[in-house]
Amino acid sequence: MNPFARRLAGLAASAALAMAAVGFTAARASAETDRPAAEVGIQSNCSHAWSILDGSYGGTTGNGVNIRTGPHNSSPACTIVGQAQASHTLQYDCWVSGTGGTWSHIYDFNTGVQGWIKDSLLIGNGASVHC
C-alpha cells in the first residue's frame, strides 16, 4: 500500500473511531437522562476524592459490613459495592465526614473491593489521616 493510501486508511479509521465514541457518549447521555432523578442524585453525591494517605491495616468490628461508593448510607444512600467480614484485612486510606459521622476509604485485600465504610464499624475508628 502506498504512503498516501495508508495515510487515508488511517484517517478513515480515526474518523470511524471518533464517530463511534460520539455515538457511545450520546447513548450514555440518553441513558443518564432516562434514569429517575433520585438515582441520579445518589450517584452525584457519592464521588469523594481520596488517596492512600494513612496506609495502616485494620478490619471491621463485625461481619457483613457494607462497603459503599461514598460516605453516605441515607439521604442519599451511596451504592453498596461489597461487604467486609471481620476476618478480612483492610487498608485504611483516609477519612472524610459523611452521613452520621466520619467514614474511611478502604481497600479489602480479601475481595479486592474498595470503597467507604463508616468509622464506627472499623477497628480503631478507621483511618487517622483526613483525605
XYZ file of N, CA and C in Angstrom:
393
model
N 0.857 -1.167 0.000
C 0.000 0.000 0.000
C 0.907 1.234 0.000
N 0.604 2.183 -0.892
C 1.451 3.368 -0.976
C 1.198 4.276 0.233
N 2.127 5.180 0.544
C 2.007 6.028 1.742
C 0.735 6.854 1.778
N 0.287 7.386 0.622
C -0.938 8.185 0.597
C -2.147 7.326 0.973
N -2.239 6.140 0.402
C -3.369 5.246 0.680
C -3.344 4.806 2.147
N -2.145 4.537 2.678
C -2.020 4.132 4.081
C -2.484 5.265 5.004
N -2.079 6.498 4.674
C -2.494 7.642 5.499
C -4.009 7.859 5.414
N -4.566 7.722 4.190
C -6.009 7.872 4.002
C -6.760 6.797 4.790
N -6.263 5.577 4.791
C -6.901 4.490 5.547
C -6.834 4.791 7.041
N -5.707 5.339 7.482
C -5.558 5.698 8.900
C -6.527 6.793 9.304
N -6.696 7.800 8.449
C -7.647 8.875 8.725
C -9.075 8.352 8.756
N -9.402 7.440 7.864
C -10.752 6.861 7.841
C -11.003 6.072 9.114
N -10.022 5.321 9.566
C -10.169 4.554 10.809
C -10.324 5.487 11.999
N -9.562 6.576 12.032
C -9.677 7.557 13.114
C -11.051 8.203 13.130
N -11.564 8.538 11.946
C -12.886 9.145 11.857
C -13.959 8.175 12.339
N -13.843 6.910 11.967
C -14.816 5.904 12.404
C -14.773 5.744 13.916
N -13.577 5.742 14.488
C -13.427 5.627 15.933
C -14.034 6.838 16.634
N -13.804 8.030 16.101
C -14.365 9.247 16.693
C -15.885 9.223 16.625
N -16.437 8.783 15.510
C -17.900 8.711 15.389
C -18.460 7.681 16.360
N -17.777 6.572 16.544
C -18.238 5.561 17.492
C -18.216 6.122 18.905
N -17.180 6.891 19.240
C -17.088 7.488 20.575
C -18.208 8.490 20.795
N -18.516 9.303 19.782
C -19.608 10.266 19.891
C -20.922 9.524 20.068
N -21.118 8.460 19.324
C -22.336 7.664 19.456
C -22.450 7.065 20.834
N -21.344 6.542 21.378
C -21.347 5.973 22.723
C -21.669 7.044 23.751
N -21.072 8.228 23.616
C -21.330 9.322 24.553
C -22.785 9.752 24.482
N -23.343 9.845 23.290
C -24.742 10.238 23.138
C -25.655 9.184 23.745
N -25.348 7.908 23.534
C -26.162 6.840 24.111
C -26.074 6.871 25.625
N -24.874 7.118 26.148
C -24.701 7.186 27.595
C -25.459 8.373 28.173
N -25.385 9.531 27.500
C -26.105 10.714 27.959
C -27.600 10.457 27.965
N -28.077 9.765 26.940
C -29.501 9.437 26.884
C -29.867 8.523 28.036
N -29.018 7.532 28.326
C -29.284 6.615 29.432
C -29.276 7.361 30.756
N -28.379 8.334 30.900
C -28.311 9.108 32.139
C -29.592 9.902 32.360
N -30.141 10.474 31.296
C -31.346 11.278 31.461
C -32.583 10.416 31.622
N -32.508 9.142 31.237
C -33.647 8.248 31.388
C -33.772 7.708 32.813
N -32.734 7.856 33.628
C -32.800 7.352 34.993
C -33.674 8.261 35.841
N -34.301 7.692 36.881
C -35.078 8.529 37.792
C -34.186 9.575 38.456
N -34.751 10.742 38.748
C -33.978 11.843 39.335
C -33.331 11.436 40.639
N -34.003 10.639 41.460
C -33.442 10.228 42.751
C -32.165 9.421 42.553
N -32.148 8.544 41.550
C -30.971 7.725 41.310
C -29.797 8.574 40.826
N -30.077 9.563 39.979
C -29.026 10.466 39.512
C -28.431 11.199 40.709
N -29.265 11.650 41.654
C -28.791 12.345 42.844
C -27.921 11.471 43.716
N -28.267 10.199 43.794
C -27.482 9.269 44.603
C -26.055 9.223 44.082
N -25.902 9.051 42.790
C -24.576 8.910 42.218
C -23.786 10.213 42.279
N -24.434 11.359 42.090
C -23.696 12.616 42.054
C -23.151 12.991 43.433
N -23.767 12.542 44.525
C -23.297 12.869 45.868
C -22.327 11.839 46.427
N -22.009 10.824 45.664
C -21.173 9.733 46.172
C -19.736 9.799 45.681
N -19.376 10.826 44.943
C -17.998 10.967 44.484
C -17.221 11.822 45.481
N -16.250 11.215 46.114
C -15.406 11.938 47.067
C -13.949 11.622 46.768
N -13.142 12.643 46.737
C -11.713 12.453 46.482
C -11.076 11.707 47.641
N -10.163 10.828 47.319
C -9.434 10.086 48.339
C -8.072 9.705 47.770
N -7.170 9.378 48.643
C -5.878 8.828 48.245
C -5.330 8.057 49.434
N -4.302 7.287 49.192
C -3.711 6.488 50.265
C -2.798 7.399 51.074
N -3.352 7.966 52.139
C -2.595 8.877 52.995
C -2.212 8.212 54.315
N -3.045 7.290 54.779
C -2.794 6.592 56.038
C -1.996 5.315 55.766
N -2.603 4.354 55.092
C -1.918 3.115 54.722
C -1.841 2.084 55.829
N -2.485 2.332 56.969
C -2.463 1.333 58.045
C -3.479 0.235 57.743
N -3.378 -0.863 58.506
C -4.259 -2.003 58.298
C -5.185 -2.181 59.478
N -6.360 -2.714 59.194
C -7.337 -2.963 60.242
C -8.408 -3.889 59.735
N -9.569 -3.773 60.338
C -10.685 -4.629 59.950
C -11.979 -4.058 60.480
N -13.046 -4.822 60.315
C -14.361 -4.399 60.771
C -14.655 -4.974 62.151
N -15.596 -4.362 62.835
C -15.998 -4.817 64.169
C -17.012 -5.955 64.093
N -17.446 -6.314 62.881
C -18.412 -7.399 62.722
C -18.416 -7.911 61.298
N -19.331 -8.824 61.012
C -19.451 -9.413 59.678
C -20.523 -8.703 58.861
N -20.382 -8.741 57.538
C -21.378 -8.181 56.644
C -21.463 -6.673 56.662
N -20.328 -6.009 56.871
C -20.296 -4.542 56.899
C -20.253 -4.036 55.452
N -21.218 -3.189 55.115
C -21.328 -2.690 53.739
C -20.173 -1.767 53.365
N -19.669 -1.980 52.156
C -18.683 -1.089 51.542
C -19.447 -0.321 50.469
N -19.382 1.014 50.505
C -20.187 1.856 49.615
C -19.311 2.712 48.702
N -19.944 3.251 47.665
C -19.250 4.116 46.708
C -18.965 5.494 47.272
N -19.556 5.855 48.386
C -19.348 7.144 49.023
C -19.727 7.070 50.485
N -19.443 8.111 51.248
C -19.662 8.095 52.699
C -21.087 8.474 53.126
N -22.063 7.856 52.506
C -23.455 8.157 52.831
C -24.276 6.873 52.807
N -25.027 6.627 53.889
C -25.915 5.469 53.900
C -27.385 5.871 53.960
N -27.660 7.168 53.882
C -29.037 7.657 53.785
C -29.028 9.083 53.267
N -30.077 9.453 52.610
C -30.345 10.823 52.124
C -29.169 11.529 51.472
N -28.612 11.119 50.406
C -28.882 9.916 49.630
C -27.978 8.767 50.067
N -28.401 7.565 49.794
C -27.575 6.393 50.099
C -26.690 6.076 48.902
N -25.414 5.880 49.164
C -24.489 5.506 48.093
C -24.577 3.998 47.866
N -24.263 3.589 46.664
C -24.388 2.195 46.248
C -23.459 1.288 47.048
N -23.983 0.134 47.443
C -23.175 -0.890 48.119
C -22.418 -1.666 47.046
N -21.091 -1.750 47.185
C -20.266 -2.453 46.203
C -19.687 -3.753 46.748
N -19.879 -4.000 48.029
C -19.384 -5.230 48.628
C -19.640 -5.232 50.116
N -19.200 -6.317 50.772
C -19.313 -6.415 52.218
C -17.997 -6.938 52.779
N -17.575 -6.327 53.875
C -16.361 -6.764 54.563
C -16.760 -7.657 55.731
N -15.956 -8.658 55.988
C -16.163 -9.565 57.109
C -15.099 -9.283 58.174
N -15.370 -9.707 59.388
C -14.433 -9.473 60.494
C -13.066 -10.116 60.227
N -13.035 -11.169 59.437
C -11.773 -11.866 59.139
C -10.972 -11.203 58.021
N -11.537 -10.205 57.347
C -10.854 -9.556 56.219
C -9.823 -8.537 56.696
N -8.748 -8.427 55.922
C -7.734 -7.397 56.174
C -8.042 -6.202 55.295
N -8.182 -5.043 55.933
C -8.495 -3.808 55.217
C -7.340 -2.831 55.316
N -7.091 -2.111 54.244
C -6.148 -0.991 54.283
C -6.971 0.269 54.450
N -6.610 1.078 55.438
C -7.275 2.361 55.667
C -6.529 3.428 54.874
N -7.238 4.094 53.965
C -6.599 5.093 53.101
C -6.666 6.506 53.683
N -7.871 6.992 53.987
C -8.077 8.311 54.563
C -9.538 8.421 54.972
N -9.901 9.500 55.683
C -11.281 9.643 56.148
C -11.877 10.982 55.732
N -13.224 11.024 55.676
C -13.985 12.246 55.418
C -15.232 12.228 56.302
N -15.877 13.385 56.420
C -17.170 13.448 57.105
C -18.245 12.972 56.147
N -19.206 12.229 56.686
C -20.303 11.722 55.871
C -21.554 11.606 56.715
N -22.497 10.821 56.272
C -23.747 10.626 56.992
C -23.479 10.033 58.372
N -23.891 10.748 59.410
C -23.812 10.227 60.766
C -22.429 10.139 61.374
N -21.440 10.804 60.805
C -20.093 10.768 61.384
C -19.017 10.734 60.322
N -17.899 10.110 60.662
C -16.787 10.033 59.718
C -16.749 8.657 59.069
N -16.173 8.619 57.862
C -16.080 7.404 57.069
C -14.643 7.296 56.539
N -14.154 6.079 56.423
C -12.827 5.844 55.857
C -12.934 5.160 54.510
N -12.071 5.588 53.601
C -11.939 4.862 52.337
C -11.022 3.688 52.631
N -11.444 2.495 52.198
C -10.682 1.279 52.494
C -10.445 0.464 51.227
N -9.493 -0.464 51.337
C -9.279 -1.484 50.321
C -9.325 -2.815 51.042
N -10.203 -3.720 50.601
C -10.345 -5.045 51.198
C -9.426 -6.012 50.457
N -8.359 -6.443 51.104
C -7.387 -7.338 50.472
C -7.987 -8.699 50.142
N -8.994 -9.142 50.875
C -9.585 -10.459 50.645
C -10.468 -10.504 49.406
N -11.129 -9.400 49.096
C -12.056 -9.386 47.963
C -11.613 -8.482 46.814
N -10.676 -7.570 47.074
C -10.248 -6.619 46.056
C -11.201 -5.444 45.890
N -12.192 -5.331 46.768
C -13.172 -4.248 46.694
C -12.637 -3.046 47.465
N -12.865 -1.857 46.921
C -12.513 -0.632 47.622
C -13.745 0.244 47.726
N -13.800 1.061 48.750
C -14.938 1.948 48.940
C -14.913 2.535 50.335
N -16.086 2.952 50.810
C -16.203 3.689 52.061
C -16.960 2.877 53.111
N -16.447 2.893 54.345
C -17.097 2.267 55.492
C -17.131 3.289 56.618
N -18.272 3.330 57.302
C -18.418 4.242 58.444
C -17.395 3.862 59.514
N -16.693 4.856 60.064
C -15.602 4.610 61.004
C -16.034 3.869 62.262
N -17.268 4.049 62.705
C -17.722 3.354 63.913
C -17.797 1.842 63.704
N -17.712 1.374 62.455
C -17.744 -0.057 62.144
C -16.353 -0.615 61.883
N -15.334 0.226 62.047
C -13.948 -0.184 61.794
C -13.151 -0.224 63.095
N -12.288 -1.214 63.212
C -11.411 -1.340 64.368
C -10.516 -0.103 64.427
N -10.435 0.507 65.606
C -9.618 1.722 65.778
C -10.240 2.953 65.149
N -11.506 2.889 64.779
C -12.221 4.001 64.136
C -11.635 4.400 62.795
N -11.044 3.453 62.061
C -10.620 3.695 60.674
C -9.344 4.503 60.531
N -9.265 5.194 59.388
C -8.060 5.946 59.031
C -7.815 7.107 59.991
N -6.557 7.453 60.151
C -6.191 8.562 61.048
C -5.847 9.847 60.304
N -5.848 9.779 58.958
C -5.490 10.940 58.156
C -6.677 11.361 57.291
N -6.999 12.658 57.327
C -8.100 13.214 56.540
C -7.745 13.211 55.056
N -8.724 12.928 54.204
C -8.498 12.893 52.745
C -8.176 14.284 52.206
